[in-house]
Structure formats: C-alpha cells, structure tokens
XYZ file of N, CA, C and O in Angstrom:
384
model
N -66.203 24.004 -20.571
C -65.173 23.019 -20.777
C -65.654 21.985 -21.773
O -66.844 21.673 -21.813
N -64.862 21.515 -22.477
C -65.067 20.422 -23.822
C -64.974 19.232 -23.304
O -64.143 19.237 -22.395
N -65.516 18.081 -23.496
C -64.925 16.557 -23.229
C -64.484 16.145 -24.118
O -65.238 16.106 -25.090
N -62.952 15.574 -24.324
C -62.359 15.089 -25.980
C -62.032 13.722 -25.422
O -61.341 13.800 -24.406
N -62.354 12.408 -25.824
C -62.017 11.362 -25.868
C -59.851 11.341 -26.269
O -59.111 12.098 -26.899
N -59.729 10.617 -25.826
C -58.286 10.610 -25.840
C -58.289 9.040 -26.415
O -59.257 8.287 -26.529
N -56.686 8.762 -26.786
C -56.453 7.199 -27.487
C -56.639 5.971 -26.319
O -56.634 4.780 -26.629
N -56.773 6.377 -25.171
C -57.511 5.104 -24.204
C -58.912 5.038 -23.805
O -59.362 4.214 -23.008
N -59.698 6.108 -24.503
C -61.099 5.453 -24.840
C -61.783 6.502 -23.216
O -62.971 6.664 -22.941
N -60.799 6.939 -22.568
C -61.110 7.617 -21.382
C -61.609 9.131 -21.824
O -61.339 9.785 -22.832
N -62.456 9.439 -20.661
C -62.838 11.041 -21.063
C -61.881 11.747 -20.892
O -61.319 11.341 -19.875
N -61.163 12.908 -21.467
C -60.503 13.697 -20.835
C -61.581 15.427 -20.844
O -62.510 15.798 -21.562
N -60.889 16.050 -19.739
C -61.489 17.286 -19.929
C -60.518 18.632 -20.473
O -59.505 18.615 -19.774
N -60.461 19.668 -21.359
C -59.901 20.120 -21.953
C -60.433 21.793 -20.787
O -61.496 22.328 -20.472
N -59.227 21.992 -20.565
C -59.265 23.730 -19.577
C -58.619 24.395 -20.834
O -57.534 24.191 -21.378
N -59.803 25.398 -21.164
C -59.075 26.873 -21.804
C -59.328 27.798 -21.078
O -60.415 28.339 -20.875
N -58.237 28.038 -20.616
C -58.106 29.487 -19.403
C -58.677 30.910 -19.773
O -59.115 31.769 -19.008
N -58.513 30.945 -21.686
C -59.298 31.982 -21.822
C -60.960 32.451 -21.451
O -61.552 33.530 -21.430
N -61.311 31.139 -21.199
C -62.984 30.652 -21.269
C -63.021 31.555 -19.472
O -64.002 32.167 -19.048
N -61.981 31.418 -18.883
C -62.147 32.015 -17.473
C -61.923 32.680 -17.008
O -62.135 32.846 -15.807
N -61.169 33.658 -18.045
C -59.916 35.139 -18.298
C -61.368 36.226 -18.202
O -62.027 36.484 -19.209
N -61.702 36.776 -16.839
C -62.732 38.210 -17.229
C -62.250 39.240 -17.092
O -63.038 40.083 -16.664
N -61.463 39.508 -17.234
C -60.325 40.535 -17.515
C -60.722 41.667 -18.449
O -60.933 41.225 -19.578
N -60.882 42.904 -18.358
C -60.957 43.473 -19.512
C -59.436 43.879 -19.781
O -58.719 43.829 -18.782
N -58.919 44.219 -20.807
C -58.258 44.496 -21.641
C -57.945 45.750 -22.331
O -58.577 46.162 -23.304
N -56.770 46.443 -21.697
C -57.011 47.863 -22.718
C -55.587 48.012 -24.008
O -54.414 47.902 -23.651
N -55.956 48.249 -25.359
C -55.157 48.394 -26.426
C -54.892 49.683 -26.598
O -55.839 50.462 -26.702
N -53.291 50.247 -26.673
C -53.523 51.586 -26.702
C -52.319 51.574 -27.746
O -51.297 50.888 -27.737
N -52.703 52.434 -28.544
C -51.497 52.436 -30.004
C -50.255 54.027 -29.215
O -50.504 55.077 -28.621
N -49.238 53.472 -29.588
C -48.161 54.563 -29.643
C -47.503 54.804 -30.587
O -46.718 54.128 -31.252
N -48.040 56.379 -30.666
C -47.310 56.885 -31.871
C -45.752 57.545 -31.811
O -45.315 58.511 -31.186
N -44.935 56.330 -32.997
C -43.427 56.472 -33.112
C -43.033 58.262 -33.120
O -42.257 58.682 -32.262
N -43.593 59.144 -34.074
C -43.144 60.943 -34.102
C -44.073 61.204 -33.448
O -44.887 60.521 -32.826
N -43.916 62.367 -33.623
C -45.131 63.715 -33.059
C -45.578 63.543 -34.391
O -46.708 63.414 -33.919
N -45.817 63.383 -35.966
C -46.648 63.987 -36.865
C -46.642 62.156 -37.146
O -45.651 61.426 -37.185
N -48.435 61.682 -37.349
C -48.641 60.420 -37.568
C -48.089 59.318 -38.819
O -47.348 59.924 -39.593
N -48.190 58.514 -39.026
C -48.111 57.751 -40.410
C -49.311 57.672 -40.970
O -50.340 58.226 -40.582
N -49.116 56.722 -42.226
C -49.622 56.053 -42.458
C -50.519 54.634 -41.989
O -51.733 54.430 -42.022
N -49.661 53.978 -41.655
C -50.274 52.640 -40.674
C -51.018 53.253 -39.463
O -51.870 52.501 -38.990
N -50.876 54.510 -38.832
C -51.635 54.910 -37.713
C -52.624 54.641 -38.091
O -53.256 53.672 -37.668
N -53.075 55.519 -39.096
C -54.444 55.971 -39.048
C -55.140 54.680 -39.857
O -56.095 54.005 -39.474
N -54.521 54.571 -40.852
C -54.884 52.861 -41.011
C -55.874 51.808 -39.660
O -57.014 51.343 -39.673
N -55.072 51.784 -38.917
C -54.968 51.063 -37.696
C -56.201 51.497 -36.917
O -57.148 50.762 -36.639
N -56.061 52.882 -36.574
C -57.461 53.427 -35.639
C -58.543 53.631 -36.616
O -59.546 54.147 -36.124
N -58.602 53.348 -37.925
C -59.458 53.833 -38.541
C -60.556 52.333 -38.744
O -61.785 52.360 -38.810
N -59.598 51.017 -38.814
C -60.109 49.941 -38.767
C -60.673 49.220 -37.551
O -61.524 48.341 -37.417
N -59.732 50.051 -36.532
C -60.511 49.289 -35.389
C -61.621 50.200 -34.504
O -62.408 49.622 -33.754
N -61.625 51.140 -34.595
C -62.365 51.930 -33.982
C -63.494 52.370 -35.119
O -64.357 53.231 -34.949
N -63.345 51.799 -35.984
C -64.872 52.313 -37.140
C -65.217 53.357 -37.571
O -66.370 53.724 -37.793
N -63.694 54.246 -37.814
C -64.393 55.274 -38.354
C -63.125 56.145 -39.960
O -62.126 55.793 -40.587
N -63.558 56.707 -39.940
C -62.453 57.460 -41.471
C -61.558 57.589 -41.302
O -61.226 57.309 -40.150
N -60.519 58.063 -42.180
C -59.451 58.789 -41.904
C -59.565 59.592 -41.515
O -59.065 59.703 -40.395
N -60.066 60.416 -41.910
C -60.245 61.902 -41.456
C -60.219 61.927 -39.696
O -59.362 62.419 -38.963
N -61.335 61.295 -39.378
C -61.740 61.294 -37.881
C -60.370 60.300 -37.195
O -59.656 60.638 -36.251
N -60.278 58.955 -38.026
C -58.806 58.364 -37.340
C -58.191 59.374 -37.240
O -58.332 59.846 -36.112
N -57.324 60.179 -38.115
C -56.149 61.233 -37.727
C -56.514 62.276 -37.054
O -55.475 62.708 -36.555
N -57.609 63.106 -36.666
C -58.323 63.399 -35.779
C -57.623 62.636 -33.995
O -56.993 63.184 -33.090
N -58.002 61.567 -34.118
C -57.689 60.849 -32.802
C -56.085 60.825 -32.262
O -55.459 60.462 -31.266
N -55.860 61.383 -33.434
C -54.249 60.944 -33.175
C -53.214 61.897 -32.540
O -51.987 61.988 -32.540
N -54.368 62.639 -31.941
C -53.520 64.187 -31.208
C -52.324 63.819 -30.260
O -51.239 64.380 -30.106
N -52.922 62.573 -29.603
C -52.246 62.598 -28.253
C -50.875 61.143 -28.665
O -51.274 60.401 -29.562
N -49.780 60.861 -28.227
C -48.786 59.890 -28.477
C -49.526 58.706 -28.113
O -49.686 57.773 -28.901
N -50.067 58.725 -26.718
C -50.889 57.395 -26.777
C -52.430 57.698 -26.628
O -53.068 58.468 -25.910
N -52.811 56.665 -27.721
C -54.434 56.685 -27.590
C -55.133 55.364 -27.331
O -54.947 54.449 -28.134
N -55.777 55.216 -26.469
C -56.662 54.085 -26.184
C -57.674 53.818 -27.292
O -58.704 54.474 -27.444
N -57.268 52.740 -28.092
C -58.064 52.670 -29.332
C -59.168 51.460 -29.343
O -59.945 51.437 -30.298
N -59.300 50.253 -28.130
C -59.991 49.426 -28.162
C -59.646 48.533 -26.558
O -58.536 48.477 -26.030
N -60.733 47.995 -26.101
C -61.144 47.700 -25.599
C -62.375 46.456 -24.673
O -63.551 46.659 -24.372
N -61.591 45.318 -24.453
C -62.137 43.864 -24.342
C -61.849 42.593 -23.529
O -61.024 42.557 -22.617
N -62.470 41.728 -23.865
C -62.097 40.457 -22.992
C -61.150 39.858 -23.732
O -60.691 40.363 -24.756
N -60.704 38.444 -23.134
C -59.106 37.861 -24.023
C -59.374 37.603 -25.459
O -58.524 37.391 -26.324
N -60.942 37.659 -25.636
C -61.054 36.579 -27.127
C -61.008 38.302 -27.812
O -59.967 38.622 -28.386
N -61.550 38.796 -27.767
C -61.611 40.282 -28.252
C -60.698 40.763 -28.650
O -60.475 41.164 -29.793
N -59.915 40.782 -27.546
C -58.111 41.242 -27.496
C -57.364 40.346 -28.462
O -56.512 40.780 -29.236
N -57.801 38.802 -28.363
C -57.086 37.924 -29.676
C -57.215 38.349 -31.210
O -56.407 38.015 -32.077
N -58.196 39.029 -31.389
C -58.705 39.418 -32.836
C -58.207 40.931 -33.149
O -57.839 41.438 -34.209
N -58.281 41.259 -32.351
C -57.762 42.805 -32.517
C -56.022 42.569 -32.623
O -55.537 43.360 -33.431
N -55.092 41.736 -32.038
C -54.062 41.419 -32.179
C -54.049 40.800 -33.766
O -53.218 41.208 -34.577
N -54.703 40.136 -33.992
C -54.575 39.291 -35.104
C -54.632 40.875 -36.321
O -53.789 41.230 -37.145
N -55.752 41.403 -36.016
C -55.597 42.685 -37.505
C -54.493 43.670 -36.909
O -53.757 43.881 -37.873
N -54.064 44.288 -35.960
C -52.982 44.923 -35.599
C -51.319 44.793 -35.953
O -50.449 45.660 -36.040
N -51.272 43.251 -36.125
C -49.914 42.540 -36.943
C -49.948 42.943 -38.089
O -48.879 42.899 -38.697
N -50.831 43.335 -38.617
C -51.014 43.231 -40.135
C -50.221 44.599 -40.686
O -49.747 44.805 -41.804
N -50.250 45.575 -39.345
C -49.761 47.108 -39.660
C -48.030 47.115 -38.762
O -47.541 46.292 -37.988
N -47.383 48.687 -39.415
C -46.423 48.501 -38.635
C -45.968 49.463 -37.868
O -45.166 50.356 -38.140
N -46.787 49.119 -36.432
C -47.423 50.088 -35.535
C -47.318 50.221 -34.100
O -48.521 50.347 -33.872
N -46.794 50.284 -33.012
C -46.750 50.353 -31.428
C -47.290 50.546 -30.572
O -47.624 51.637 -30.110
N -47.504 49.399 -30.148
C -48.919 49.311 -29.418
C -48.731 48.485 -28.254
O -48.187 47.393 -28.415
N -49.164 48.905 -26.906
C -49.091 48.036 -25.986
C -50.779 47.447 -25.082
O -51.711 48.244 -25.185
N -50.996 46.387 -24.439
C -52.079 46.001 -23.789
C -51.648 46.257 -22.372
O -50.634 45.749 -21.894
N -52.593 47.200 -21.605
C -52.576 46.829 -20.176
C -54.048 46.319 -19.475
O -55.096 46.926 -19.695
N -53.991 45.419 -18.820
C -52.765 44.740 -17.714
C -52.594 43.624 -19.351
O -53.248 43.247 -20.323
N -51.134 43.505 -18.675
C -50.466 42.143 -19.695
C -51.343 41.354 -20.529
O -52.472 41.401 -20.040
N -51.312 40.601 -21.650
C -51.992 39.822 -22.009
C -51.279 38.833 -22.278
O -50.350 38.845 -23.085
N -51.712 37.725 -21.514
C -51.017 36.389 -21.186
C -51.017 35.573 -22.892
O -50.027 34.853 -23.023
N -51.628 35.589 -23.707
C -52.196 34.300 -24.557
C -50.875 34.772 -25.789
O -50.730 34.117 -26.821
C-alpha cells in the first residue's frame, strides 16, 4: 500500500486491489472460422514467443489457451491483444 498526502496535510492510504488479486488468470483466443486469419497467428505468435509457422501450428483447435497470469500480467497482455482483431475471452472474469 502507498501513503499519498492529500490537500489537508493528512496521510491517506491508497488500496489497489490488484496488489491483492492472486488469482491466476487464463487467456484463451477464439477462432472466428475453422481456417485461421491473419491477426490469429499474429496474436499467438506475439504472445506465446514463437513463429508463424509454429503460431498457426497452434491453431488446430477453435479455442486455444494462449497465456497465462496474475492481474498485472493479464493487464499487459490485454493491452497488446487490443491492438489485433481477435476473440478472446479470460476465465475466471477479469475484474480491472
């Protein structure tokens, strides 16, 4: 937890719930056809670290579990995932 002074000179204490979120997190991309895109393999190829080749490889199944984490983890992987235009859901929920 942070201490931030506020405009009456008083301490306040600042709760980020993520700091207490141990949750793991599962990202699993769904693929729109049966035959992949573009942005798929894009997508698994950036987050999972590896080629195209091997991304489209992964892409046998409609849904693939492509990553895997705590909330701050899950925040960053959301953040490059927007970037594509792609279907993807988190289970359990992700609150943030």
């Amino acid at each position: 937890m942070k201490e931030v002074e506020n405009t009456n000179g008083m301490p306040v204490t600042t709760d980020i719930p993520m700091l207490r979120d141990k949750t793991i997190y599962k990202l699993y991309l769904i693929k729109r056809d049966k035959i992949y895109n573009k942005s798929e393999i894009k997508v698994v190829s950036a987050i999972c670290k590896v080629n195209f080749i091997e991304a489209r490889n992964m892409l046998s199944n409609p849904v693939i579990l492509i990553a895997k984490g705590n909330a701050y983890e899950m925040r960053d992987l959301l953040q490059l995932i927007s970037c594509y235009d792609v279907h993807y859901e988190i289970k359990p929920s992700y609150p943030y």
